[in-house]
Amino acid sequence: MKIIQLEYFIAVVKYNNFTQAAKFLHISQPSLTATIKKIESNLGYDLFTRTTKDIKITEKGIQFYNYAVQLVQEYHQTMEKMHDLKMSESPKIKLSILESTNQWVSQVIAVHRKKYADQTYLISETHNQNDILEHLLNFEEHIVLSNEKITHEAIQSTPLYDESYVLLAPHNTFTRQNITIDDLPLILPKKGSQVRQHLDDYFKRVSLHPNIILEVDRFEAATNFVHKGLGYAIIPRFYYQSFNTNQLDVVKFKPNLGRTIYLNYLKKRKHSTRVLSLISVFLNYWDINVKNDE
């Protein structure tokens, strides 16, 4: 069975009509009908039930559709990656970073590009620890930053630096440098992120029932709400370097809460010279000397 046959089938499901699907695919309706019948013959079961008025996808057709969509997506993603290799002798370096690290990561990449001016990068954000591990093991990322150590025999997980969490507030809201956050209206990350897990563990440890008024996906959104006077955000201290925090103050809160940022990569992967160079730039930026246990 060919990818194009799967694409024909997906189009029929999308439009629920052979005529419209054929028009979208720029083929004749008889040709499309023949292709679907051939697929059904190969599979040994019907994908659609047909009447003179309409068509309906069968239960087995639904299951086949889910697999077909996945296969077509993977095919096109693979072709895109192969196209990247053809266009450049230096494939993109793929990094997953944390939102709070944007400022200093940009400086690291700037240093790396001085040596490799033609290098391109693909940067994303992944905040779930399980997703981070999966992306590394499946060769989807070269380098990943996390705020927890990844304890897996295949992963090199190196601590870069420690930072505290702080309270983000409008200018001159608090006269003291250290405060408690009991009863303050708080703006926190949504559940599921590493930062939210840190905060929830902290609240439980100090027996605090936080007054959470807003939950957001990103620190940028939390910062915007602080600007509007809707509450106070708890952020990693390095995010305060962001231009989004202009006209805002950071205040320490008691008891203290902190985290460690880790650099992670797959040890068994044959990394290119450029990727290894970028890893070195990351480590040198934080003055880290590491003997890899590869």
mmCIF file of C-alpha atoms in Angstrom:
data_model
loop_
_atom_site.group_PDB
_atom_site.id
_atom_site.type_symbol
_atom_site.label_atom_id
_atom_site.label_comp_id
_atom_site.label_asym_id
_atom_site.label_seq_id
_atom_site.Cartn_x
_atom_site.Cartn_y
_atom_site.Cartn_z
ATOM 1 C CA MET A 1 0.000 0.000 0.000
ATOM 2 C CA LYS A 2 1.367 3.404 -0.988
ATOM 3 C CA ILE A 3 1.300 6.716 0.896
ATOM 4 C CA ILE A 4 -0.696 8.320 -1.905
ATOM 5 C CA GLN A 5 -3.424 5.699 -1.442
ATOM 6 C CA LEU A 6 -3.621 6.594 2.244
ATOM 7 C CA GLU A 7 -3.873 10.277 1.324
ATOM 8 C CA TYR A 8 -6.760 9.483 -1.032
ATOM 9 C CA PHE A 9 -8.553 7.612 1.757
ATOM 10 C CA ILE A 10 -7.982 10.461 4.250
ATOM 11 C CA ALA A 11 -9.433 12.943 1.749
ATOM 12 C CA VAL A 12 -12.605 10.861 1.351
ATOM 13 C CA VAL A 13 -13.024 10.784 5.141
ATOM 14 C CA LYS A 14 -12.405 14.529 5.374
ATOM 15 C CA TYR A 15 -15.007 15.477 2.764
ATOM 16 C CA ASN A 16 -17.324 12.485 3.342
ATOM 17 C CA ASN A 17 -17.934 12.666 -0.381
ATOM 18 C CA PHE A 18 -16.114 11.043 -3.302
ATOM 19 C CA THR A 19 -16.847 13.888 -5.731
ATOM 20 C CA GLN A 20 -15.500 16.636 -3.454
ATOM 21 C CA ALA A 21 -12.508 14.533 -2.412
ATOM 22 C CA ALA A 22 -11.649 13.832 -6.071
ATOM 23 C CA LYS A 23 -11.872 17.537 -6.865
ATOM 24 C CA PHE A 24 -9.559 18.352 -3.948
ATOM 25 C CA LEU A 25 -7.071 15.680 -5.081
ATOM 26 C CA HIS A 26 -7.309 16.744 -8.759
ATOM 27 C CA ILE A 27 -8.157 13.239 -9.937
ATOM 28 C CA SER A 28 -11.251 11.702 -11.485
ATOM 29 C CA GLN A 29 -13.946 10.276 -9.238
ATOM 30 C CA PRO A 30 -13.773 6.812 -10.888
ATOM 31 C CA SER A 31 -10.036 6.724 -10.220
ATOM 32 C CA LEU A 32 -10.568 7.649 -6.557
ATOM 33 C CA THR A 33 -13.348 5.069 -6.180
ATOM 34 C CA ALA A 34 -11.149 2.383 -7.725
ATOM 35 C CA THR A 35 -8.300 3.236 -5.320
ATOM 36 C CA ILE A 36 -10.548 2.935 -2.246
ATOM 37 C CA LYS A 37 -11.934 -0.386 -3.505
ATOM 38 C CA LYS A 38 -8.377 -1.647 -4.005
ATOM 39 C CA ILE A 39 -7.461 -0.671 -0.444
ATOM 40 C CA GLU A 40 -10.539 -2.466 0.880
ATOM 41 C CA SER A 41 -9.671 -5.531 -1.194
ATOM 42 C CA ASN A 42 -6.140 -5.605 0.198
ATOM 43 C CA LEU A 43 -7.386 -5.177 3.763
ATOM 44 C CA GLY A 44 -10.212 -7.688 3.450
ATOM 45 C CA TYR A 45 -12.897 -5.436 4.942
ATOM 46 C CA ASP A 46 -14.982 -2.382 4.028
ATOM 47 C CA LEU A 47 -13.859 1.088 5.012
ATOM 48 C CA PHE A 48 -17.161 2.702 4.039
ATOM 49 C CA THR A 49 -20.783 1.694 3.665
ATOM 50 C CA ARG A 50 -22.268 3.214 0.544
ATOM 51 C CA THR A 51 -25.843 4.099 -0.427
ATOM 52 C CA THR A 52 -27.218 6.097 -3.332
ATOM 53 C CA LYS A 53 -27.402 9.132 -1.034
ATOM 54 C CA ASP A 54 -24.270 9.103 1.094
ATOM 55 C CA ILE A 55 -21.322 7.190 2.504
ATOM 56 C CA LYS A 56 -20.488 6.361 6.107
ATOM 57 C CA ILE A 57 -17.182 5.258 7.532
ATOM 58 C CA THR A 58 -17.213 1.860 9.276
ATOM 59 C CA GLU A 59 -15.807 1.130 12.742
ATOM 60 C CA LYS A 60 -12.827 -0.629 11.173
ATOM 61 C CA GLY A 61 -12.543 2.300 8.796
ATOM 62 C CA ILE A 62 -12.194 4.653 11.770
ATOM 63 C CA GLN A 63 -9.380 2.576 13.236
ATOM 64 C CA PHE A 64 -7.651 2.404 9.854
ATOM 65 C CA TYR A 65 -8.089 6.171 9.462
ATOM 66 C CA ASN A 66 -6.261 6.855 12.741
ATOM 67 C CA TYR A 67 -3.311 4.724 11.650
ATOM 68 C CA ALA A 68 -3.343 6.249 8.157
ATOM 69 C CA VAL A 69 -3.169 9.812 9.488
ATOM 70 C CA GLN A 70 -0.222 8.902 11.710
ATOM 71 C CA LEU A 71 1.650 7.184 8.875
ATOM 72 C CA VAL A 72 1.113 10.081 6.449
ATOM 73 C CA GLN A 73 2.268 12.621 9.030
ATOM 74 C CA GLU A 74 5.399 10.611 9.792
ATOM 75 C CA TYR A 75 6.107 10.231 6.084
ATOM 76 C CA HIS A 76 5.920 13.980 5.429
ATOM 77 C CA GLN A 77 7.984 14.764 8.521
ATOM 78 C CA THR A 78 10.649 12.324 7.346
ATOM 79 C CA MET A 79 10.675 13.837 3.864
ATOM 80 C CA GLU A 80 11.022 17.310 5.347
ATOM 81 C CA LYS A 81 14.017 16.170 7.386
ATOM 82 C CA MET A 82 15.602 14.584 4.317
ATOM 83 C CA HIS A 83 15.010 17.828 2.421
ATOM 84 C CA ASP A 84 16.845 19.714 5.151
ATOM 85 C CA LEU A 85 19.811 17.375 4.731
ATOM 86 C CA LYS A 86 19.814 17.956 0.995
ATOM 87 C CA MET A 87 19.649 21.739 1.334
ATOM 88 C CA SER A 88 22.484 21.973 3.811
ATOM 89 C CA GLU A 89 25.508 19.989 4.825
ATOM 90 C CA SER A 90 24.806 21.177 8.370
ATOM 91 C CA PRO A 91 21.369 19.978 9.560
ATOM 92 C CA LYS A 92 19.480 22.067 12.082
ATOM 93 C CA ILE A 93 20.550 21.729 15.676
ATOM 94 C CA LYS A 94 17.401 21.035 17.676
ATOM 95 C CA LEU A 95 17.144 22.422 21.173
ATOM 96 C CA SER A 96 14.391 22.325 23.747
ATOM 97 C CA ILE A 97 14.743 25.140 26.270
ATOM 98 C CA LEU A 98 12.799 26.658 29.142
ATOM 99 C CA GLU A 99 10.984 29.955 28.761
ATOM 100 C CA SER A 100 13.000 31.470 31.604
ATOM 101 C CA THR A 101 16.310 30.689 29.817
ATOM 102 C CA ASN A 102 15.603 32.650 26.618
ATOM 103 C CA GLN A 103 17.840 35.567 27.546
ATOM 104 C CA TRP A 104 21.065 33.699 28.223
ATOM 105 C CA VAL A 105 20.477 30.938 25.636
ATOM 106 C CA SER A 106 20.405 33.655 22.956
ATOM 107 C CA GLN A 107 23.900 34.686 24.089
ATOM 108 C CA VAL A 108 25.109 31.080 23.886
ATOM 109 C CA ILE A 109 23.808 30.704 20.339
ATOM 110 C CA ALA A 110 25.353 34.033 19.339
ATOM 111 C CA VAL A 111 28.754 32.751 20.491
ATOM 112 C CA HIS A 112 28.261 29.462 18.628
ATOM 113 C CA ARG A 113 27.299 31.236 15.391
ATOM 114 C CA LYS A 114 30.534 33.215 15.424
ATOM 115 C CA LYS A 115 32.266 29.904 14.729
ATOM 116 C CA TYR A 116 29.538 28.400 12.504
ATOM 117 C CA ALA A 117 27.907 31.294 10.683
ATOM 118 C CA ASP A 118 25.868 29.024 8.395
ATOM 119 C CA GLN A 119 24.395 26.952 11.221
ATOM 120 C CA THR A 120 20.608 26.938 11.721
ATOM 121 C CA TYR A 121 18.699 26.016 14.866
ATOM 122 C CA LEU A 122 15.232 24.742 15.715
ATOM 123 C CA ILE A 123 14.205 25.828 19.212
ATOM 124 C CA SER A 124 11.145 24.615 21.100
ATOM 125 C CA GLU A 125 9.947 24.461 24.690
ATOM 126 C CA THR A 126 9.147 21.228 26.509
ATOM 127 C CA HIS A 127 8.125 21.364 30.155
ATOM 128 C CA ASN A 128 7.000 17.819 30.904
ATOM 129 C CA GLN A 129 9.767 15.546 32.188
ATOM 130 C CA ASN A 130 8.393 12.432 30.472
ATOM 131 C CA ASP A 131 8.179 14.268 27.140
ATOM 132 C CA ILE A 132 11.762 15.496 27.528
ATOM 133 C CA LEU A 133 13.045 11.962 28.056
ATOM 134 C CA GLU A 134 11.019 10.615 25.139
ATOM 135 C CA HIS A 135 12.256 13.347 22.779
ATOM 136 C CA LEU A 136 15.874 12.612 23.651
ATOM 137 C CA LEU A 137 15.568 8.830 23.364
ATOM 138 C CA ASN A 138 13.745 9.147 20.035
ATOM 139 C CA PHE A 139 16.448 11.442 18.574
ATOM 140 C CA GLU A 140 13.960 14.338 18.292
ATOM 141 C CA GLU A 141 16.203 16.807 20.140
ATOM 142 C CA HIS A 142 19.958 17.234 20.334
ATOM 143 C CA ILE A 143 20.055 19.278 23.549
ATOM 144 C CA VAL A 144 17.380 19.790 26.187
ATOM 145 C CA LEU A 145 17.289 22.094 29.200
ATOM 146 C CA SER A 146 15.258 20.931 32.195
ATOM 147 C CA ASN A 147 14.724 22.065 35.763
ATOM 148 C CA GLU A 148 15.048 18.538 37.105
ATOM 149 C CA LYS A 149 17.825 15.990 36.729
ATOM 150 C CA ILE A 150 17.059 13.237 34.229
ATOM 151 C CA THR A 151 18.083 9.959 35.817
ATOM 152 C CA HIS A 152 18.452 7.615 32.873
ATOM 153 C CA GLU A 153 21.528 5.584 31.934
ATOM 154 C CA ALA A 154 21.404 6.836 28.332
ATOM 155 C CA ILE A 155 21.219 10.530 29.231
ATOM 156 C CA GLN A 156 24.009 12.873 30.266
ATOM 157 C CA SER A 157 22.319 15.304 32.686
ATOM 158 C CA THR A 158 24.640 18.068 33.901
ATOM 159 C CA PRO A 159 23.697 20.803 36.418
ATOM 160 C CA LEU A 160 24.397 24.303 35.074
ATOM 161 C CA TYR A 161 23.219 26.693 37.773
ATOM 162 C CA ASP A 162 20.860 27.234 40.697
ATOM 163 C CA GLU A 163 18.246 29.949 40.870
ATOM 164 C CA SER A 164 15.508 30.984 43.268
ATOM 165 C CA TYR A 165 11.831 31.532 42.631
ATOM 166 C CA VAL A 166 10.709 35.094 43.305
ATOM 167 C CA LEU A 167 7.464 37.050 43.444
ATOM 168 C CA LEU A 168 6.809 39.423 40.547
ATOM 169 C CA ALA A 169 4.939 42.568 41.570
ATOM 170 C CA PRO A 170 4.304 46.136 40.362
ATOM 171 C CA HIS A 171 6.908 48.734 41.377
ATOM 172 C CA ASN A 172 6.985 49.715 45.063
ATOM 173 C CA THR A 173 4.178 47.350 46.078
ATOM 174 C CA PHE A 174 6.145 45.956 49.013
ATOM 175 C CA THR A 175 8.494 47.917 51.256
ATOM 176 C CA ARG A 176 10.198 44.799 52.614
ATOM 177 C CA GLN A 177 12.587 42.615 50.644
ATOM 178 C CA ASN A 178 11.325 39.381 52.199
ATOM 179 C CA ILE A 179 7.611 38.665 52.489
ATOM 180 C CA THR A 180 5.225 35.777 52.990
ATOM 181 C CA ILE A 181 2.783 34.940 50.224
ATOM 182 C CA ASP A 182 -0.123 33.826 52.403
ATOM 183 C CA ASP A 183 -3.430 35.128 51.015
ATOM 184 C CA LEU A 184 -1.789 36.995 48.115
ATOM 185 C CA PRO A 185 -3.663 36.606 44.791
ATOM 186 C CA LEU A 186 -1.270 34.414 42.804
ATOM 187 C CA ILE A 187 -0.784 33.784 39.087
ATOM 188 C CA LEU A 188 0.790 30.361 38.551
ATOM 189 C CA PRO A 189 1.651 27.997 35.684
ATOM 190 C CA LYS A 190 -0.918 25.351 34.799
ATOM 191 C CA LYS A 191 -0.697 21.920 36.373
ATOM 192 C CA GLY A 192 1.483 19.514 34.433
ATOM 193 C CA SER A 193 4.539 21.729 34.099
ATOM 194 C CA GLN A 194 7.725 21.163 36.095
ATOM 195 C CA VAL A 195 7.483 24.612 37.665
ATOM 196 C CA ARG A 196 3.926 24.022 38.873
ATOM 197 C CA GLN A 197 5.007 20.698 40.359
ATOM 198 C CA HIS A 198 7.794 22.500 42.240
ATOM 199 C CA LEU A 199 5.329 25.079 43.557
ATOM 200 C CA ASP A 200 2.696 22.517 44.556
ATOM 201 C CA ASP A 201 5.318 20.487 46.432
ATOM 202 C CA TYR A 202 6.466 23.681 48.143
ATOM 203 C CA PHE A 203 2.948 24.681 49.193
ATOM 204 C CA LYS A 204 2.364 21.232 50.613
ATOM 205 C CA ARG A 205 5.686 21.225 52.458
ATOM 206 C CA VAL A 206 5.036 24.574 54.175
ATOM 207 C CA SER A 207 1.314 23.825 54.733
ATOM 208 C CA LEU A 208 0.215 26.746 52.579
ATOM 209 C CA HIS A 209 -3.130 26.916 50.778
ATOM 210 C CA PRO A 210 -2.378 29.407 47.973
ATOM 211 C CA ASN A 211 -4.941 31.874 46.701
ATOM 212 C CA ILE A 212 -4.592 31.025 42.993
ATOM 213 C CA ILE A 213 -6.637 33.398 40.850
ATOM 214 C CA LEU A 214 -5.112 32.663 37.431
ATOM 215 C CA GLU A 215 -3.335 29.690 35.829
ATOM 216 C CA VAL A 216 -1.403 30.262 32.610
ATOM 217 C CA ASP A 217 0.760 28.403 30.095
ATOM 218 C CA ARG A 218 3.668 30.849 30.014
ATOM 219 C CA PHE A 219 5.521 33.329 32.233
ATOM 220 C CA GLU A 220 4.915 35.949 29.559
ATOM 221 C CA ALA A 221 1.169 35.695 30.111
ATOM 222 C CA ALA A 222 1.617 35.773 33.895
ATOM 223 C CA THR A 223 3.749 38.901 33.556
ATOM 224 C CA ASN A 224 1.120 40.641 31.459
ATOM 225 C CA PHE A 225 -1.495 39.970 34.126
ATOM 226 C CA VAL A 226 0.821 41.389 36.802
ATOM 227 C CA HIS A 227 1.192 44.536 34.669
ATOM 228 C CA LYS A 228 -2.621 44.806 34.741
ATOM 229 C CA GLY A 229 -2.649 44.604 38.535
ATOM 230 C CA LEU A 230 -4.560 41.311 38.635
ATOM 231 C CA GLY A 231 -2.197 39.514 40.999
ATOM 232 C CA TYR A 232 1.379 38.430 41.661
ATOM 233 C CA ALA A 233 3.319 35.831 39.683
ATOM 234 C CA ILE A 234 5.895 33.399 41.024
ATOM 235 C CA ILE A 235 8.703 33.138 38.477
ATOM 236 C CA PRO A 236 12.284 31.835 38.263
ATOM 237 C CA ARG A 237 14.658 34.692 39.010
ATOM 238 C CA PHE A 238 16.393 34.550 35.621
ATOM 239 C CA TYR A 239 13.117 35.298 33.862
ATOM 240 C CA TYR A 240 13.346 38.747 35.445
ATOM 241 C CA GLN A 241 15.993 39.502 32.805
ATOM 242 C CA SER A 242 13.203 39.412 30.228
ATOM 243 C CA PHE A 243 12.116 42.703 28.712
ATOM 244 C CA ASN A 244 8.532 41.721 29.633
ATOM 245 C CA THR A 245 9.313 42.482 33.276
ATOM 246 C CA ASN A 246 10.113 46.166 32.760
ATOM 247 C CA GLN A 247 8.392 48.376 35.349
ATOM 248 C CA LEU A 248 7.993 45.415 37.718
ATOM 249 C CA ASP A 249 9.838 44.392 40.888
ATOM 250 C CA VAL A 250 10.927 40.984 42.123
ATOM 251 C CA VAL A 251 10.604 40.249 45.821
ATOM 252 C CA LYS A 252 11.947 37.289 47.788
ATOM 253 C CA PHE A 253 9.421 35.289 49.749
ATOM 254 C CA LYS A 254 9.782 33.099 52.832
ATOM 255 C CA PRO A 255 10.545 30.223 53.106
ATOM 256 C CA ASN A 256 12.879 30.240 50.118
ATOM 257 C CA LEU A 257 12.283 28.042 47.088
ATOM 258 C CA GLY A 258 14.808 27.286 44.350
ATOM 259 C CA ARG A 259 15.612 24.973 41.462
ATOM 260 C CA THR A 260 18.553 23.705 39.409
ATOM 261 C CA ILE A 261 18.775 23.932 35.623
ATOM 262 C CA TYR A 262 20.243 20.897 33.826
ATOM 263 C CA LEU A 263 21.739 20.405 30.365
ATOM 264 C CA ASN A 264 20.730 17.047 28.850
ATOM 265 C CA TYR A 265 21.704 15.073 25.769
ATOM 266 C CA LEU A 266 21.742 11.467 24.577
ATOM 267 C CA LYS A 267 25.096 9.803 25.218
ATOM 268 C CA LYS A 268 24.779 6.987 22.660
ATOM 269 C CA ARG A 269 24.036 9.388 19.799
ATOM 270 C CA LYS A 270 26.869 10.155 17.382
ATOM 271 C CA HIS A 271 26.724 13.927 17.721
ATOM 272 C CA SER A 272 28.251 16.118 15.057
ATOM 273 C CA THR A 273 31.218 18.365 15.774
ATOM 274 C CA ARG A 274 28.870 21.340 15.733
ATOM 275 C CA VAL A 275 26.516 19.895 18.324
ATOM 276 C CA LEU A 276 29.423 18.964 20.576
ATOM 277 C CA SER A 277 30.754 22.495 20.137
ATOM 278 C CA LEU A 278 27.403 23.952 21.179
ATOM 279 C CA ILE A 279 27.353 21.724 24.268
ATOM 280 C CA SER A 280 30.790 23.078 25.143
ATOM 281 C CA VAL A 281 29.587 26.660 24.714
ATOM 282 C CA PHE A 282 26.710 25.961 27.109
ATOM 283 C CA LEU A 283 29.091 24.525 29.699
ATOM 284 C CA ASN A 284 31.672 27.276 29.253
ATOM 285 C CA TYR A 285 29.008 29.958 29.642
ATOM 286 C CA TRP A 286 28.376 28.669 33.161
ATOM 287 C CA ASP A 287 32.042 27.797 33.724
ATOM 288 C CA ILE A 288 31.280 24.083 34.070
ATOM 289 C CA ASN A 289 33.981 21.468 33.660
ATOM 290 C CA VAL A 290 32.480 18.038 33.086
ATOM 291 C CA LYS A 291 34.012 14.669 32.434
ATOM 292 C CA ASN A 292 31.235 12.806 30.621
ATOM 293 C CA ASP A 293 30.561 9.299 31.859
ATOM 294 C CA GLU A 294 30.096 7.932 28.334
#
